[in-house]
Coordinates of C-alpha atoms in Angstrom, one line a residue:
M880 CA 76.5 131.1 84.9
S881 CA 77.8 133.5 87.2
S882 CA 80.4 136.0 86.1
E883 CA 83.0 134.4 88.3
E884 CA 82.8 131.2 86.3
K885 CA 83.0 133.3 83.0
T886 CA 86.1 134.9 84.3
G887 CA 87.7 131.5 85.2
K888 CA 87.2 130.2 81.6
E889 CA 88.7 133.3 80.1
G890 CA 92.2 132.5 78.4
L891 CA 95.4 134.4 78.9
I892 CA 95.6 135.3 75.3
E893 CA 92.3 135.6 73.1
F894 CA 91.8 137.0 69.6
Y895 CA 88.8 138.1 67.7
S896 CA 86.7 135.5 66.0
S897 CA 86.8 137.6 62.6
Y898 CA 88.3 140.4 61.1
R899 CA 85.0 142.2 61.1
E900 CA 84.9 142.0 64.9
L901 CA 88.4 143.3 65.2
F902 CA 87.9 146.3 63.0
E903 CA 84.5 147.3 64.7
F904 CA 86.1 147.1 68.0
F905 CA 89.0 149.2 66.8
C906 CA 87.0 151.8 65.0
N907 CA 84.7 152.1 68.2
N908 CA 87.5 152.7 70.8
T909 CA 90.4 154.2 69.0
T910 CA 91.3 157.9 69.6
I911 CA 92.0 158.3 66.0
H912 CA 89.7 161.1 64.9
G913 CA 87.3 159.9 62.1
A914 CA 87.8 156.2 62.5
I915 CA 84.3 155.9 64.4
R916 CA 82.6 157.3 61.6
L917 CA 83.2 154.1 59.7
V918 CA 81.1 152.1 62.2
C919 CA 78.4 154.9 62.9
S920 CA 77.6 155.1 59.3
R921 CA 77.4 151.4 58.4
N922 CA 73.7 151.5 57.7
N923 CA 74.4 154.1 55.1
R924 CA 76.9 152.7 52.5
M925 CA 77.5 156.0 50.8
K926 CA 78.6 157.7 54.0
T927 CA 80.8 154.6 55.0
A928 CA 82.5 154.9 51.5
F929 CA 83.0 158.5 51.7
W930 CA 84.6 158.3 55.3
L931 CA 86.8 155.3 54.1
V932 CA 88.2 157.2 51.1
L933 CA 88.7 160.2 53.4
F934 CA 90.4 158.1 55.8
L935 CA 92.8 156.5 53.3
V936 CA 93.5 159.8 51.6
T937 CA 94.5 161.6 54.8
F938 CA 96.5 158.4 55.7
G939 CA 98.5 158.8 52.4
L940 CA 99.0 162.5 52.7
M941 CA 100.4 162.0 56.2
Y942 CA 102.9 159.4 55.2
W943 CA 103.9 161.6 52.0
Q944 CA 104.6 164.4 54.4
F945 CA 106.6 161.8 56.4
G946 CA 108.7 161.0 53.2
L947 CA 109.6 164.5 52.8
L948 CA 110.7 165.0 56.3
F949 CA 112.9 161.8 56.2
G950 CA 114.2 163.1 52.9
Q951 CA 115.2 166.4 54.5
Y952 CA 116.7 164.6 57.5
F953 CA 118.9 162.3 55.4
S954 CA 120.1 165.2 53.3
Y955 CA 121.9 166.5 56.6
P956 CA 121.2 170.2 56.1
V957 CA 123.0 172.6 58.6
S958 CA 122.3 175.8 60.1
I959 CA 124.9 178.5 60.8
S960 CA 124.8 180.5 63.8
V961 CA 127.0 183.6 64.2
N962 CA 128.0 184.7 67.9
V963 CA 130.0 187.6 68.8
N964 CA 132.3 186.9 72.1
S965 CA 134.4 189.0 74.1
D966 CA 137.4 187.6 75.9
K967 CA 141.1 187.7 76.3
L968 CA 142.6 186.6 73.1
L969 CA 145.6 184.5 72.2
Y970 CA 148.0 186.4 70.1
P971 CA 148.7 184.5 66.6
A972 CA 152.2 183.7 65.2
V973 CA 153.7 186.2 62.9
T974 CA 156.4 185.5 60.4
V975 CA 158.7 188.0 58.9
C976 CA 161.2 187.4 55.9
T977 CA 163.9 189.4 54.3
L978 CA 162.8 188.9 50.7
N979 CA 166.6 188.3 50.1
P980 CA 167.2 184.7 49.2
Y981 CA 170.4 183.5 51.0
R982 CA 173.4 182.6 48.9
Y983 CA 174.4 179.1 50.5
Q984 CA 178.4 178.8 50.4
A985 CA 178.0 175.3 49.4
I986 CA 176.5 176.2 46.0
Q987 CA 178.3 179.5 45.5
N988 CA 180.2 178.4 42.4
D989 CA 176.9 177.0 40.8
L990 CA 175.0 180.2 41.6
D991 CA 177.9 182.2 40.0
K992 CA 177.6 180.0 37.0
L993 CA 173.9 180.6 36.7
D994 CA 174.4 184.4 37.0
R995 CA 176.9 184.4 34.1
A996 CA 174.4 182.2 32.0
T997 CA 171.8 184.7 32.9
H998 CA 173.7 187.7 31.8
E999 CA 174.7 186.2 28.6
T1000 CA 171.0 185.4 27.9
L1001 CA 170.0 188.9 28.8
L1002 CA 172.7 190.3 26.4
T1003 CA 171.6 188.0 23.6
L1004 CA 167.9 188.6 24.1
Y1005 CA 167.8 192.4 24.7
G1006 CA 171.5 193.7 24.4
Y1007 CA 171.5 194.5 28.0
N1008 CA 174.9 194.2 29.6
Y1009 CA 174.5 193.4 33.3
T1010 CA 178.1 193.5 34.2
E1011 CA 178.9 197.0 32.7
E1012 CA 175.7 198.4 34.3
H1013 CA 176.7 197.4 37.8
G1014 CA 180.4 198.3 37.4
R1015 CA 181.5 194.6 37.3
T1016 CA 184.3 193.1 35.1
H1017 CA 183.8 190.9 32.2
T1018 CA 184.0 187.2 32.6
N1019 CA 187.1 185.8 30.9
R1020 CA 186.2 184.6 27.5
R1021 CA 188.4 181.5 27.8
R1022 CA 186.7 180.6 31.0
R1023 CA 183.3 181.1 29.5
E1024 CA 184.3 178.9 26.5
A1025 CA 185.5 176.3 28.9
E1026 CA 182.5 176.0 30.9
A1027 CA 179.8 173.6 29.8
P1028 CA 176.6 175.2 29.0
L1029 CA 173.6 174.7 31.3
P1030 CA 171.0 172.1 30.5
H1031 CA 167.8 173.4 29.0
P1032 CA 168.8 176.6 27.9
L1033 CA 166.5 179.5 27.3
E1034 CA 165.3 180.0 23.6
R1035 CA 163.4 182.4 21.5
I1036 CA 161.0 180.6 19.3
T1037 CA 157.8 181.4 17.2
D1038 CA 154.4 179.9 17.1
G1039 CA 155.2 177.7 14.2
E1040 CA 158.5 176.4 15.7
I1041 CA 156.3 175.6 18.8
L1042 CA 153.8 173.4 16.9
H1043 CA 156.8 171.7 15.2
R1044 CA 158.7 171.2 18.5
H1045 CA 161.8 172.7 17.0
A1046 CA 163.5 175.8 18.5
R1047 CA 165.9 178.3 17.0
S1048 CA 169.1 178.5 19.2
L1049 CA 170.2 181.9 20.7
D1050 CA 173.6 181.4 19.1
K1051 CA 172.1 181.8 15.6
N1052 CA 172.8 184.7 13.5
E1053 CA 170.5 187.7 14.6
S1054 CA 169.4 188.6 11.1
E1055 CA 167.6 185.2 10.9
S1056 CA 165.5 186.0 14.0
M1057 CA 164.9 189.5 12.8
E1058 CA 162.8 187.9 10.0
V1059 CA 160.0 187.3 12.6
K1060 CA 158.1 190.2 13.9
R1061 CA 158.7 190.9 17.7
Q1062 CA 155.0 190.2 18.7
D1063 CA 155.3 186.6 17.3
W1064 CA 158.3 185.9 19.5
N1065 CA 158.0 183.4 22.3
F1066 CA 160.5 182.7 25.1
G1067 CA 160.9 179.2 26.7
F1068 CA 163.1 176.2 27.4
K1069 CA 162.7 172.8 26.1
L1070 CA 161.9 169.7 28.4
C1071 CA 162.0 166.0 27.4
N1072 CA 161.5 162.7 29.1
D1073 CA 164.4 160.1 29.5
T1074 CA 164.2 158.7 26.0
G1075 CA 163.7 162.1 24.3
G1076 CA 160.5 161.0 22.7
D1077 CA 158.0 163.3 24.4
C1078 CA 159.2 167.0 24.5
Y1079 CA 157.5 170.3 24.9
Y1080 CA 158.2 173.8 25.5
K1081 CA 157.7 175.8 28.6
T1082 CA 156.9 179.2 26.8
Y1083 CA 155.9 182.6 27.9
S1084 CA 155.0 185.6 25.7
S1085 CA 156.9 187.9 28.1
G1086 CA 160.6 187.6 28.1
V1087 CA 160.8 188.9 31.7
D1088 CA 158.5 186.1 32.9
A1089 CA 160.3 183.4 30.8
I1090 CA 163.8 184.5 32.3
R1091 CA 162.3 184.5 35.8
E1092 CA 160.8 181.1 35.6
W1093 CA 164.0 179.6 33.8
Y1094 CA 166.1 181.1 36.5
R1095 CA 163.7 179.6 39.3
F1096 CA 164.0 176.0 37.6
Q1097 CA 167.8 176.3 37.5
Y1098 CA 167.9 177.6 41.0
V1099 CA 165.8 174.8 42.4
N1100 CA 167.9 172.4 40.8
I1101 CA 170.9 173.8 42.4
L1102 CA 169.2 173.7 45.7
A1103 CA 169.4 169.9 45.7
R1104 CA 173.0 170.2 46.2
V1105 CA 172.8 172.0 49.6
P1106 CA 174.0 169.8 52.5
N1107 CA 171.4 168.9 55.0
K1108 CA 173.3 170.4 57.7
D1109 CA 174.3 173.6 56.0
N1110 CA 174.6 176.7 58.1
T1111 CA 171.6 178.9 56.7
N1112 CA 171.8 181.4 59.6
G1113 CA 174.4 183.5 57.8
E1114 CA 172.5 186.7 58.5
Q1115 CA 172.1 187.4 62.0
L1116 CA 168.6 188.3 63.4
E1117 CA 170.1 191.9 64.5
N1118 CA 171.1 192.6 60.7
F1119 CA 167.3 192.4 59.9
I1120 CA 165.3 193.3 63.0
F1121 CA 166.4 196.4 64.9
S1122 CA 163.8 196.4 67.6
C1123 CA 160.8 194.2 68.8
R1124 CA 158.2 195.0 71.4
F1125 CA 155.1 193.1 72.3
N1126 CA 152.7 194.8 74.9
D1127 CA 155.1 197.5 75.1
E1128 CA 157.8 195.0 76.4
P1129 CA 161.1 194.0 74.6
C1130 CA 160.6 190.7 72.8
L1131 CA 163.7 190.3 70.9
T1132 CA 165.1 187.3 73.1
D1133 CA 165.7 183.6 72.6
G1134 CA 162.6 181.6 73.1
N1135 CA 160.2 184.2 71.5
Y1136 CA 161.2 183.4 67.9
S1137 CA 162.2 180.7 65.6
H1138 CA 164.3 180.8 62.4
F1139 CA 163.9 179.0 59.0
H1140 CA 165.1 179.8 55.5
H1141 CA 162.9 180.1 52.5
P1142 CA 164.4 179.6 48.9
I1143 CA 162.7 182.6 47.6
Y1144 CA 161.9 184.8 50.5
G1145 CA 165.1 184.5 52.3
N1146 CA 165.6 184.3 56.2
C1147 CA 162.5 184.2 57.9
Y1148 CA 161.8 184.6 61.7
T1149 CA 158.6 183.5 63.3
F1150 CA 157.5 184.9 66.7
N1151 CA 155.1 183.0 69.2
H1152 CA 155.3 179.9 67.1
N1153 CA 154.9 176.3 68.6
R1154 CA 155.0 177.2 72.1
S1155 CA 153.0 175.7 75.3
Q1156 CA 149.8 177.0 76.3
S1157 CA 151.2 179.0 79.1
E1158 CA 154.0 180.6 77.1
I1159 CA 151.6 181.9 74.1
W1160 CA 151.3 185.6 74.1
N1161 CA 148.0 187.0 75.1
S1162 CA 146.2 190.3 74.3
S1163 CA 143.9 191.8 77.0
M1164 CA 143.5 195.2 75.4
P1165 CA 143.2 196.4 71.7
G1166 CA 145.2 198.9 70.0
M1167 CA 148.7 199.3 68.6
K1168 CA 150.5 199.8 71.9
N1169 CA 149.2 196.1 72.9
G1170 CA 150.4 194.3 69.8
L1171 CA 153.7 193.6 68.2
S1172 CA 155.8 196.2 66.8
L1173 CA 158.9 195.6 64.7
L1174 CA 161.6 197.9 63.4
L1175 CA 163.2 196.2 60.3
R1176 CA 166.5 197.0 58.2
I1177 CA 165.7 196.5 54.5
E1178 CA 169.0 195.8 52.7
Q1179 CA 168.8 195.6 48.9
H1180 CA 172.6 195.4 48.0
D1181 CA 172.8 191.4 48.1
Y1182 CA 169.4 190.6 46.5
I1183 CA 169.1 188.2 43.7
P1184 CA 167.1 190.2 41.1
L1185 CA 165.7 187.3 39.3
L1186 CA 164.2 185.5 42.3
S1187 CA 162.9 188.9 43.9
T1188 CA 162.2 191.9 42.1
V1189 CA 160.6 193.6 45.0
A1190 CA 162.1 195.4 48.0
G1191 CA 160.9 195.3 51.6
A1192 CA 159.8 192.4 53.7
R1193 CA 157.3 189.5 53.6
V1194 CA 154.9 189.1 56.5
L1195 CA 152.6 186.3 57.4
V1196 CA 150.2 186.1 60.4
L1197 CA 149.2 182.3 61.0
G1198 CA 148.1 180.2 63.8
S1199 CA 150.4 179.3 66.6
N1200 CA 150.8 175.7 65.4
E1201 CA 150.6 176.1 61.7
P1202 CA 153.6 175.9 59.2
A1203 CA 154.3 179.2 57.6
F1204 CA 153.4 179.1 53.8
M1205 CA 154.8 182.5 52.7
D1206 CA 153.6 182.3 49.1
E1207 CA 150.1 181.4 50.2
G1208 CA 148.6 184.1 52.7
G1209 CA 151.6 186.5 53.0
F1210 CA 151.9 190.1 52.0
N1211 CA 154.8 192.4 51.3
I1212 CA 155.5 195.8 53.3
R1213 CA 157.2 198.6 51.7
P1214 CA 160.4 200.3 52.8
G1215 CA 160.3 203.9 54.2
V1216 CA 156.5 203.2 55.2
E1217 CA 155.2 202.4 58.7
T1218 CA 152.4 199.5 58.1
S1219 CA 149.7 198.9 60.7
I1220 CA 147.9 195.7 60.4
G1221 CA 144.5 195.6 62.5
M1222 CA 143.3 191.9 63.3
R1223 CA 140.0 190.5 63.9
K1224 CA 139.7 186.9 65.1
E1225 CA 137.3 184.4 63.4
K1226 CA 136.7 181.1 64.7
I1227 CA 134.8 178.4 62.4
S1228 CA 133.5 175.1 63.8
R1229 CA 132.0 172.6 61.3
L1230 CA 130.0 169.6 61.9
G1231 CA 131.7 166.3 60.9
G1232 CA 130.4 162.9 60.2
D1233 CA 127.3 162.8 57.6
Y1234 CA 127.0 166.7 57.6
S1235 CA 130.2 167.6 55.9
D1236 CA 133.5 166.1 54.7
C1237 CA 135.7 167.9 57.3
T1238 CA 138.3 166.1 59.4
E1239 CA 139.1 166.5 63.0
D1240 CA 142.9 166.1 62.9
G1241 CA 143.7 164.5 59.6
S1242 CA 144.4 161.1 61.0
D1243 CA 141.6 159.7 58.6
I1244 CA 143.2 161.0 55.6
D1245 CA 145.6 158.7 53.7
V1246 CA 148.4 161.3 53.3
T1247 CA 151.5 161.4 55.4
N1248 CA 152.3 164.8 57.1
L1249 CA 155.7 166.0 56.2
F1250 CA 155.6 169.4 57.9
N1251 CA 155.7 168.0 61.5
S1252 CA 152.7 170.5 62.4
E1253 CA 149.0 170.4 62.8
Y1254 CA 146.6 169.3 60.2
T1255 CA 145.8 172.0 57.6
Q1256 CA 144.3 171.6 54.3
Q1257 CA 147.6 173.2 52.7
V1258 CA 149.8 170.9 54.7
C1259 CA 147.8 167.8 53.3
V1260 CA 147.7 169.2 49.8
R1261 CA 151.4 169.7 49.7
S1262 CA 152.3 166.6 51.3
C1263 CA 150.2 164.8 48.8
F1264 CA 152.0 166.5 45.7
Q1265 CA 155.4 165.7 47.3
A1266 CA 154.6 161.9 47.7
I1267 CA 153.3 161.7 44.1
M1268 CA 156.4 163.6 43.0
V1269 CA 158.7 161.1 44.7
E1270 CA 156.6 158.3 43.4
R1271 CA 156.6 159.4 39.6
C1272 CA 159.7 161.5 39.2
G1273 CA 161.9 159.5 41.5
C1274 CA 163.0 162.8 43.4
A1275 CA 161.4 165.3 45.6
Y1276 CA 160.7 169.0 45.0
A1277 CA 163.1 171.3 46.8
F1278 CA 160.6 173.7 48.2
Y1279 CA 158.8 170.9 50.3
P1280 CA 160.1 168.6 53.1
L1281 CA 162.0 165.7 52.2
P1282 CA 160.3 162.3 52.7
D1283 CA 162.1 159.3 54.2
G1284 CA 164.4 157.7 51.7
A1285 CA 164.0 160.3 49.0
E1286 CA 166.4 163.0 47.5
Y1287 CA 166.0 166.3 45.9
C1288 CA 165.8 166.7 42.2
D1289 CA 168.8 167.3 40.5
Y1290 CA 169.0 167.0 36.6
D1291 CA 172.6 165.7 37.1
K1292 CA 171.1 162.5 38.5
Q1293 CA 167.4 162.8 37.4
K1294 CA 168.0 163.8 33.8
S1295 CA 164.1 164.5 33.0
W1296 CA 162.8 165.6 36.4
G1297 CA 161.8 168.9 34.9
H1298 CA 159.7 167.4 32.1
C1299 CA 158.0 165.3 35.0
Y1300 CA 157.4 168.2 37.4
Y1301 CA 155.7 170.6 35.0
K1302 CA 153.5 167.8 34.0
L1303 CA 152.7 166.9 37.3
D1304 CA 152.2 170.6 38.4
K1305 CA 149.5 171.0 35.5
E1306 CA 147.7 167.8 36.8
F1307 CA 147.9 169.1 40.3
S1308 CA 146.4 172.5 39.5
S1309 CA 143.5 170.8 37.7
D1310 CA 143.1 168.3 40.5
E1311 CA 143.7 165.3 38.3
L1312 CA 146.0 164.0 41.1
G1313 CA 143.0 164.0 43.6
C1314 CA 145.0 165.8 46.2
F1315 CA 142.4 168.5 46.8
T1316 CA 139.5 165.8 46.8
K1317 CA 141.6 163.7 49.2
C1318 CA 142.5 166.6 51.7
R1319 CA 139.5 167.6 53.5
K1320 CA 138.9 170.8 55.5
P1321 CA 139.7 170.8 59.2
C1322 CA 136.5 170.9 61.4
Q1323 CA 137.9 173.5 63.5
L1324 CA 139.5 176.5 61.9
T1325 CA 140.8 180.0 63.1
N1326 CA 141.1 182.8 60.7
Y1327 CA 142.5 186.4 61.2
R1328 CA 141.0 189.2 59.1
L1329 CA 143.6 191.8 58.5
N1330 CA 143.1 195.5 57.7
A1331 CA 146.3 197.4 56.6
G1332 CA 147.1 201.1 56.8
Y1333 CA 150.1 202.8 55.6
S1334 CA 151.8 206.2 56.4
R1335 CA 155.0 207.8 55.6
W1336 CA 157.8 206.8 58.1
P1337 CA 160.0 208.5 59.3
T1338 CA 158.8 211.9 58.8
K1339 CA 161.1 214.7 57.4
V1340 CA 161.7 216.3 60.9
S1341 CA 162.6 212.9 62.5
E1342 CA 164.2 211.3 59.4
N1343 CA 167.9 212.3 60.3
W1344 CA 168.0 211.1 63.9
V1345 CA 166.0 207.8 63.1
L1346 CA 168.4 207.0 60.1
Q1347 CA 171.5 207.9 62.3
T1348 CA 170.3 205.5 64.9
L1349 CA 170.2 202.6 62.0
S1350 CA 173.6 203.7 60.6
S1351 CA 175.3 200.9 62.1
S1352 CA 173.8 198.8 59.3
N1353 CA 174.2 201.2 56.5
A1354 CA 170.7 202.1 56.4
T1355 CA 171.3 205.8 55.7
K1356 CA 168.3 206.3 53.4
R1357 CA 164.6 206.0 53.9
D1358 CA 164.4 202.9 51.5
G1359 CA 166.6 201.0 54.1
A1360 CA 164.1 200.6 56.9
A1361 CA 160.5 200.0 57.6
K1362 CA 158.3 199.7 60.6
L1363 CA 155.5 197.1 61.2
N1364 CA 152.6 197.2 63.7
I1365 CA 150.4 194.2 64.2
Y1366 CA 147.6 194.4 66.9
Y1367 CA 144.0 193.5 67.5
E1368 CA 141.5 196.1 66.5
E1369 CA 138.9 194.8 69.3
M1370 CA 138.6 192.1 71.6
N1371 CA 135.4 190.9 70.2
Y1372 CA 135.7 187.8 67.9
K1373 CA 133.3 186.1 65.8
S1374 CA 132.4 182.6 66.4
I1375 CA 130.6 180.8 63.4
E1376 CA 129.1 177.4 64.2
E1377 CA 127.3 174.8 62.3
S1378 CA 124.4 172.9 63.9
A1379 CA 121.9 170.4 62.5
T1380 CA 119.0 171.8 60.9
I1381 CA 116.7 168.8 61.7
N1382 CA 118.0 166.6 64.4
M1383 CA 116.1 163.5 65.8
V1384 CA 114.1 165.7 68.3
M1385 CA 113.1 168.2 65.7
L1386 CA 112.2 165.1 63.3
L1387 CA 109.9 163.6 66.0
S1388 CA 108.4 167.0 66.7
L1389 CA 107.6 167.6 63.1
M1390 CA 106.3 164.2 62.6
G1391 CA 104.1 164.5 65.6
S1392 CA 102.7 167.9 64.1
Q1393 CA 101.8 166.1 60.8
W1394 CA 100.1 163.2 62.7
S1395 CA 98.1 165.8 64.6
L1396 CA 97.2 167.8 61.5
W1397 CA 95.8 164.8 59.6
F1398 CA 94.5 162.6 62.5
G1399 CA 94.5 164.6 65.6
S1400 CA 96.0 162.0 67.6
S1401 CA 99.0 161.2 69.7
V1402 CA 101.7 158.8 70.3
L1403 CA 99.1 156.4 72.0
S1404 CA 97.3 156.5 68.8
V1405 CA 100.3 155.2 66.9
V1406 CA 100.5 152.4 69.4
E1407 CA 96.9 151.6 68.7
M1408 CA 97.8 151.4 65.0
V1409 CA 100.7 149.0 65.9
E1410 CA 98.3 147.0 68.0
L1411 CA 95.8 146.7 65.1
V1412 CA 98.4 145.6 62.7
F1413 CA 99.7 142.9 65.3
D1414 CA 96.2 141.6 65.6
V1415 CA 95.7 141.3 62.0
I1416 CA 98.7 139.2 61.6
A1417 CA 98.0 137.2 64.5
I1418 CA 94.4 136.4 63.3
G1419 CA 95.9 135.6 60.0
S1420 CA 98.5 133.3 61.3
I1421 CA 95.9 131.5 63.5
I1422 CA 93.6 131.1 60.5
L1423 CA 96.5 129.6 58.3
A1424 CA 97.6 127.5 61.2
H1425 CA 94.1 126.0 61.5
R1426 CA 93.7 125.3 57.8
Y1427 CA 97.0 123.5 57.9
L1428 CA 96.1 121.3 60.9
T1429 CA 92.6 120.6 59.3
Q1430 CA 94.1 119.5 56.1
S1431 CA 96.8 117.2 58.0
N1432 CA 93.9 115.5 60.1
R1433 CA 91.8 114.9 56.9
S1434 CA 94.7 113.2 55.2
V1435 CA 95.3 111.1 58.3
E1436 CA 91.8 109.9 58.4
E1437 CA 91.6 109.2 54.7
T1438 CA 94.7 107.0 55.2
G1439 CA 93.3 105.1 58.1
S1440 CA 89.8 104.2 56.5
A1441 CA 91.2 101.2 54.5
P1442 CA 93.2 99.2 57.1
T1443 CA 95.7 96.6 56.0
P1444 CA 94.6 92.9 56.9
D1445 CA 96.7 91.0 59.4
P1446 CA 99.2 89.0 57.3
S1447 CA 99.3 86.3 60.1
Y1448 CA 95.6 85.5 59.7
G1449 CA 95.9 83.1 56.8
H1450 CA 99.0 81.3 58.3
T1451 CA 97.1 80.8 61.5
E1452 CA 94.0 79.3 59.8
R1453 CA 96.2 76.7 57.8
Q1454 CA 97.9 75.7 60.8
S1455 CA 94.7 75.0 62.7
P1456 CA 92.5 72.6 60.5
Q1457 CA 91.1 70.7 63.5
M1458 CA 89.5 73.9 64.8
P1459 CA 85.5 73.7 64.2
H1460 CA 84.2 76.1 61.7
N1461 CA 81.5 77.6 64.1
V1462 CA 84.2 78.6 66.8
P1463 CA 86.1 81.8 65.6
S1464 CA 89.8 81.8 66.3
Q1465 CA 91.5 84.4 68.3
S1466 CA 93.1 86.0 65.1
Q1467 CA 89.5 86.4 63.5
M1468 CA 88.1 88.0 66.8
R1469 CA 91.1 90.4 67.0
V1470 CA 90.6 91.6 63.3
V1471 CA 86.7 92.0 63.8
A1472 CA 87.3 93.8 66.9
D1473 CA 89.8 96.2 65.3
I1474 CA 87.6 96.9 62.4
T1475 CA 84.2 97.1 63.8
P1476 CA 83.4 97.6 67.4
P1477 CA 80.8 95.4 68.9
P1478 CA 77.2 96.7 69.1
A1479 CA 75.6 97.8 72.1
Y1480 CA 73.3 95.0 72.9
E1481 CA 71.9 96.7 76.3
S1482 CA 70.2 99.0 73.9
L1483 CA 68.1 96.3 72.3
D1484 CA 64.6 95.3 73.6
L1485 CA 64.2 91.7 72.9
R1486 CA 60.7 91.7 74.2
S1487 CA 59.8 93.8 71.1
V1488 CA 60.9 90.9 69.0
G1489 CA 59.1 88.4 70.9
G1490 CA 59.7 84.9 71.8
G1491 CA 61.8 85.3 75.0
S1492 CA 61.5 86.3 78.5
S1493 CA 63.3 89.1 80.4
R1494 CA 65.3 86.3 82.2
N1495 CA 66.6 85.1 78.8
S1496 CA 67.3 88.7 77.6
S1497 CA 69.2 89.4 80.8
L1498 CA 71.2 86.2 80.2
R1499 CA 72.0 87.0 76.6
S1500 CA 73.0 90.7 77.5
H1501 CA 75.4 89.0 80.1
V1502 CA 76.8 86.5 77.6
S1503 CA 77.2 89.3 75.0
Y1504 CA 78.9 91.3 77.6
V1505 CA 81.2 88.6 78.6
R1506 CA 81.9 88.0 75.1
E1507 CA 82.9 91.5 74.3
A1508 CA 85.1 91.6 77.4
G1509 CA 86.8 88.6 76.1
W1510 CA 87.5 90.3 72.7
R1511 CA 88.8 93.4 74.1
D1512 CA 91.3 91.3 76.2
E1513 CA 92.4 89.5 73.4

């Protein structure tokens, strides 16, 4: 048979006749090293077994290495790269506060009552007469007796009294309290829930700390009575900031700063805050001359001593769109000193998604931003606390923005808000509220590393004329003024970026290296393995299908070997009694034809039997042929 005829008989899809033939072809033609040794050594069973074991061991080790690689990949490790860039830098926002809480006119009477209660407490605890010390007149005794005492009075208690939740009043006889040693005293105030069934003491071992915390609690309660549109700008900017220069140009103009009031740190002014991209200050050169320079007046005559016991100003460097949390990252500057702050910018970029729990803009966090600013972790945490405070205590904390439909806490309206707040604050600090877990870090973050330097200001030589310049605001002493300089130390800034340690390209490269190490092959060798698996599955499927069809045909043949007689046969015979017995009926002939085919009479040699001529044989053959044709027609 020619090759063309063989080619014409080949099918479109052909498979190997057995698994042995398949594996022999694979081992003879594959590019995987060592596979051919399984065929070449088939006459030596020991070598064949050795190479088979070696082949399987290396195959298992390779996939063990693959498992380790996939484990590292799905752990999503990151690499940190640090780059140092040099460019013109955007200047951050700077907030400066007076450290002198403002006395709102709307609550002046409440603050005076609180001051009188505080003076009486100081007199009872320490025998200190604040009014005589500062040359103030005593409050009328009848007026004091007519005033209702403040709720939650400050008390002096002992450890045993704390355990029994019973406090000794400050109005008790002094001789009773002297029985307890001074080191066993504790100071605090009692807080209870609405029903009075759950009470505890907010205690301190230091009387100074106890008085300040008690005063702060009462002050926060009074702040709830401040109207929303109260005029907080009672102290003008010129009374605090004498001069302002940025890049050696005057900057004390509208549009360069914004104002807000902090209950503890007083009037605050923020420069270069919430401005458009084109209006943000830029620094193209380092040094003090190319930064912000402020000359401040430090007035101490109107301080609230129990809220602020330090003199100077509070300073915070922050991002241009971030809210100012003065108690978080701020620092104080001293009067009579020139403070120089050198900055270094640091930009951090984190990978999100599976690599870290950071968030791009906070939109995927279930916390409502109450600060009307860009997302930061502290913005989210404080908003979370305020929302839980409103939910549990029925009122909002006065230091944070007010949510819609809520009101600030006042024990004239919410009797037990102090009890609820301090318990909530304890749960907040231990993260039982889940705010720190819920509020994730931002993926993009900008930090400013600060280095401070201090020097005496002004000098003795220049002290007189500098103080005379400030005499319009009664700053005639060195402790009534301060100077602040904030600038970039250098224009280089550090960029810290996270990148995936093992990405998809790296994973494929490492897998290829392992494959080459154990088998010395390539991607096409992997395709050969896939083809081998496909062929094994195909041959197995064909064998199973062939067995199924064979069993089905066999069951059909067994069913057809015992045919059922035609039920009309007996009926036809009864209806035709006159038919001769030697003539078969049509039904009989049909049944015989269906059961057994007629013999091939042509193959019989009648001459071998004898008794007949060839003519008679041919006639009989012809008759048989005609009769057979008649049966078939029937």
